[in-house]
Amino acid sequence: MDNETLQAWVEKISIESFGRPFLHRATFNSRLRSTGGRYFTRSHDIEINPGQLESFGREETEKIIKHELCHYHLHLMKRGYQHRDADFKRLLAQVGGSRFCSALPGQTKRTQPYRYKLICRSCGMEYLRKRKVDPAKYACGKCRGKLFIKMLDIVLEP
């Protein structure tokens, strides 16, 4: 499917589900990784992840388009268009859009392993951290003792 076909599809969904025309651009963006689509508040354009269409088909992609059209129409009507707003939640349920999209195959959430360990000098309590912190700014939550940081097998003294 190309961008022109997507544009026509979004316009059709907008008229059928919302009773309002979609007057801006809808395009595919293959660089989207963690989301099925996005709506731009400044340009009012919509981008859709083509991987969602390839992996999950037209039905799931249509739910993503409805989700983005909820943002679009509510924003233009100057009503609550953000995920947390009651107007958005109500309209999304009414048109049958999806709240979340499915994760693409092979794209599981990447989590960093813990790289740093803060250790209390007094009681030996350990705190795992992904990012480096200044141990002089913190104290042990158990005994209020001083902390030192250990990275992998290297001990870094404050």
mmCIF file of C-alpha atoms in Angstrom:
data_model
loop_
_atom_site.group_PDB
_atom_site.id
_atom_site.type_symbol
_atom_site.label_atom_id
_atom_site.label_comp_id
_atom_site.label_asym_id
_atom_site.label_seq_id
_atom_site.Cartn_x
_atom_site.Cartn_y
_atom_site.Cartn_z
ATOM 1 C CA MET A 1 0.000 0.000 0.000
ATOM 2 C CA ASP A 2 1.327 3.449 -0.867
ATOM 3 C CA ASN A 3 0.729 6.875 0.699
ATOM 4 C CA GLU A 4 -2.037 7.814 -1.757
ATOM 5 C CA THR A 5 -4.003 4.678 -0.899
ATOM 6 C CA LEU A 6 -3.451 5.342 2.815
ATOM 7 C CA GLN A 7 -4.678 8.932 2.357
ATOM 8 C CA ALA A 8 -7.893 7.733 0.699
ATOM 9 C CA TRP A 9 -8.368 5.072 3.389
ATOM 10 C CA VAL A 10 -7.963 7.607 6.227
ATOM 11 C CA GLU A 11 -10.391 10.014 4.515
ATOM 12 C CA LYS A 12 -12.944 7.195 4.138
ATOM 13 C CA ILE A 13 -12.624 6.114 7.804
ATOM 14 C CA SER A 14 -12.936 9.745 8.904
ATOM 15 C CA ILE A 15 -16.224 10.244 7.056
ATOM 16 C CA GLU A 16 -17.700 6.844 8.002
ATOM 17 C CA SER A 17 -16.709 6.763 11.692
ATOM 18 C CA PHE A 18 -16.583 10.443 12.647
ATOM 19 C CA GLY A 19 -18.910 12.101 10.134
ATOM 20 C CA ARG A 20 -16.214 14.707 9.469
ATOM 21 C CA PRO A 21 -13.671 15.037 6.667
ATOM 22 C CA PHE A 22 -9.937 14.538 7.113
ATOM 23 C CA LEU A 23 -8.383 17.567 5.387
ATOM 24 C CA HIS A 24 -4.680 17.009 6.030
ATOM 25 C CA ARG A 25 -1.984 14.477 5.077
ATOM 26 C CA ALA A 26 -1.680 10.843 6.106
ATOM 27 C CA THR A 27 1.583 9.059 5.318
ATOM 28 C CA PHE A 28 3.488 5.930 6.203
ATOM 29 C CA ASN A 29 6.633 6.317 8.307
ATOM 30 C CA SER A 30 8.787 3.208 8.524
ATOM 31 C CA ARG A 31 11.049 4.837 11.149
ATOM 32 C CA LEU A 32 8.340 4.550 13.819
ATOM 33 C CA ARG A 33 9.445 1.860 16.262
ATOM 34 C CA SER A 34 7.493 1.967 19.499
ATOM 35 C CA THR A 35 4.172 3.256 18.205
ATOM 36 C CA GLY A 36 1.569 2.371 15.603
ATOM 37 C CA GLY A 37 1.017 5.958 14.528
ATOM 38 C CA ARG A 38 1.224 9.573 15.571
ATOM 39 C CA TYR A 39 -0.675 12.827 15.178
ATOM 40 C CA PHE A 40 1.079 16.183 14.792
ATOM 41 C CA THR A 41 -0.694 19.037 16.553
ATOM 42 C CA ARG A 42 0.998 21.773 14.502
ATOM 43 C CA SER A 43 0.514 20.422 10.989
ATOM 44 C CA HIS A 44 -2.483 18.154 11.815
ATOM 45 C CA ASP A 45 -0.854 15.382 9.766
ATOM 46 C CA ILE A 46 -0.951 11.706 10.708
ATOM 47 C CA GLU A 47 1.803 9.116 10.305
ATOM 48 C CA ILE A 48 1.174 5.367 10.393
ATOM 49 C CA ASN A 49 3.720 2.611 10.996
ATOM 50 C CA PRO A 50 3.667 0.346 7.897
ATOM 51 C CA GLY A 51 4.974 -2.558 9.991
ATOM 52 C CA GLN A 52 1.617 -2.693 11.773
ATOM 53 C CA LEU A 53 -0.179 -3.221 8.467
ATOM 54 C CA GLU A 54 2.293 -5.887 7.341
ATOM 55 C CA SER A 55 2.267 -7.771 10.654
ATOM 56 C CA PHE A 56 -1.327 -7.446 11.873
ATOM 57 C CA GLY A 57 -3.397 -6.589 8.803
ATOM 58 C CA ARG A 58 -5.994 -4.018 7.832
ATOM 59 C CA GLU A 59 -8.291 -4.484 10.836
ATOM 60 C CA GLU A 60 -5.655 -3.604 13.449
ATOM 61 C CA THR A 61 -4.285 -0.775 11.309
ATOM 62 C CA GLU A 62 -7.793 0.654 10.980
ATOM 63 C CA LYS A 63 -8.034 0.764 14.792
ATOM 64 C CA ILE A 64 -4.727 2.683 14.891
ATOM 65 C CA ILE A 65 -6.034 5.124 12.249
ATOM 66 C CA LYS A 66 -9.197 5.661 14.321
ATOM 67 C CA HIS A 67 -7.012 6.344 17.368
ATOM 68 C CA GLU A 68 -5.054 9.015 15.490
ATOM 69 C CA LEU A 69 -8.259 10.467 14.010
ATOM 70 C CA CYS A 70 -9.618 10.846 17.561
ATOM 71 C CA HIS A 71 -6.610 13.055 18.343
ATOM 72 C CA TYR A 72 -7.136 14.929 15.073
ATOM 73 C CA HIS A 73 -10.858 15.683 15.335
ATOM 74 C CA LEU A 74 -10.852 16.494 19.060
ATOM 75 C CA HIS A 75 -7.859 18.817 18.654
ATOM 76 C CA LEU A 76 -9.552 20.699 15.811
ATOM 77 C CA MET A 77 -12.761 20.980 17.865
ATOM 78 C CA LYS A 78 -10.677 22.381 20.771
ATOM 79 C CA ARG A 79 -11.689 19.542 23.100
ATOM 80 C CA GLY A 80 -9.610 17.138 25.175
ATOM 81 C CA TYR A 81 -7.467 15.303 22.611
ATOM 82 C CA GLN A 82 -4.803 13.802 24.898
ATOM 83 C CA HIS A 83 -4.803 10.194 26.100
ATOM 84 C CA ARG A 84 -5.744 11.186 29.644
ATOM 85 C CA ASP A 85 -8.784 13.282 28.631
ATOM 86 C CA ALA A 86 -12.308 11.948 29.118
ATOM 87 C CA ASP A 87 -13.377 13.283 25.686
ATOM 88 C CA PHE A 88 -10.630 11.251 24.029
ATOM 89 C CA LYS A 89 -11.431 8.055 25.929
ATOM 90 C CA ARG A 90 -15.156 8.415 25.198
ATOM 91 C CA LEU A 91 -14.710 9.039 21.460
ATOM 92 C CA LEU A 92 -12.159 6.240 21.119
ATOM 93 C CA ALA A 93 -14.571 3.743 22.677
ATOM 94 C CA GLN A 94 -17.438 5.066 20.533
ATOM 95 C CA VAL A 95 -15.611 4.574 17.207
ATOM 96 C CA GLY A 96 -13.847 1.345 18.184
ATOM 97 C CA GLY A 97 -10.251 2.532 18.014
ATOM 98 C CA SER A 98 -7.434 0.804 19.845
ATOM 99 C CA ARG A 99 -5.893 2.247 22.990
ATOM 100 C CA PHE A 100 -2.560 0.472 22.423
ATOM 101 C CA CYS A 101 -1.034 -1.199 19.390
ATOM 102 C CA SER A 102 0.532 -4.639 19.394
ATOM 103 C CA ALA A 103 4.321 -4.902 19.537
ATOM 104 C CA LEU A 104 5.907 -5.783 16.238
ATOM 105 C CA PRO A 105 7.589 -9.190 16.059
ATOM 106 C CA GLY A 106 11.263 -8.970 16.985
ATOM 107 C CA GLN A 107 10.800 -5.622 18.677
ATOM 108 C CA THR A 108 10.487 -6.436 22.319
ATOM 109 C CA LYS A 109 11.069 -3.666 24.802
ATOM 110 C CA ARG A 110 14.791 -3.224 25.232
ATOM 111 C CA THR A 111 15.857 -2.832 28.824
ATOM 112 C CA GLN A 112 19.340 -1.941 29.871
ATOM 113 C CA PRO A 113 20.939 -4.221 32.395
ATOM 114 C CA TYR A 114 21.909 -2.660 35.681
ATOM 115 C CA ARG A 115 25.394 -1.233 35.256
ATOM 116 C CA TYR A 116 26.000 0.303 38.671
ATOM 117 C CA LYS A 117 25.665 -0.916 42.212
ATOM 118 C CA LEU A 118 25.569 1.449 45.192
ATOM 119 C CA ILE A 119 26.768 -0.300 48.339
ATOM 120 C CA CYS A 120 26.447 0.958 51.907
ATOM 121 C CA ARG A 121 29.743 1.043 53.834
ATOM 122 C CA SER A 122 27.981 0.361 57.160
ATOM 123 C CA CYS A 123 25.370 -2.335 56.574
ATOM 124 C CA GLY A 124 26.255 -3.597 53.079
ATOM 125 C CA MET A 125 22.828 -2.822 51.580
ATOM 126 C CA GLU A 126 22.970 -2.805 47.769
ATOM 127 C CA TYR A 127 21.061 -0.566 45.344
ATOM 128 C CA LEU A 128 21.108 -1.338 41.612
ATOM 129 C CA ARG A 129 21.088 1.535 39.144
ATOM 130 C CA LYS A 130 21.073 1.762 35.356
ATOM 131 C CA ARG A 131 22.621 5.236 35.367
ATOM 132 C CA LYS A 132 25.646 6.534 37.186
ATOM 133 C CA VAL A 133 24.844 8.642 40.256
ATOM 134 C CA ASP A 134 26.979 10.617 42.678
ATOM 135 C CA PRO A 135 27.077 8.530 45.872
ATOM 136 C CA ALA A 136 28.036 11.588 47.948
ATOM 137 C CA LYS A 137 24.553 13.011 47.344
ATOM 138 C CA TYR A 138 22.778 9.966 48.780
ATOM 139 C CA ALA A 139 22.737 7.951 51.979
ATOM 140 C CA CYS A 140 21.642 4.405 52.747
ATOM 141 C CA GLY A 141 17.873 4.132 53.180
ATOM 142 C CA LYS A 142 18.300 1.482 55.849
ATOM 143 C CA CYS A 143 20.994 2.871 58.178
ATOM 144 C CA ARG A 144 21.808 6.339 56.716
ATOM 145 C CA GLY A 145 25.409 5.194 56.084
ATOM 146 C CA LYS A 146 27.715 6.420 53.330
ATOM 147 C CA LEU A 147 27.540 4.790 49.925
ATOM 148 C CA PHE A 148 30.150 3.846 47.356
ATOM 149 C CA ILE A 149 29.571 2.883 43.754
ATOM 150 C CA LYS A 150 30.687 -0.272 42.004
ATOM 151 C CA MET A 151 30.615 -0.525 38.215
ATOM 152 C CA LEU A 152 30.910 -4.012 36.779
ATOM 153 C CA ASP A 153 34.114 -5.179 38.544
ATOM 154 C CA ILE A 154 35.631 -1.726 39.054
ATOM 155 C CA VAL A 155 35.168 0.015 42.419
ATOM 156 C CA LEU A 156 34.833 3.799 42.143
ATOM 157 C CA GLU A 157 35.460 5.588 45.453
ATOM 158 C CA PRO A 158 33.803 8.983 46.069
#
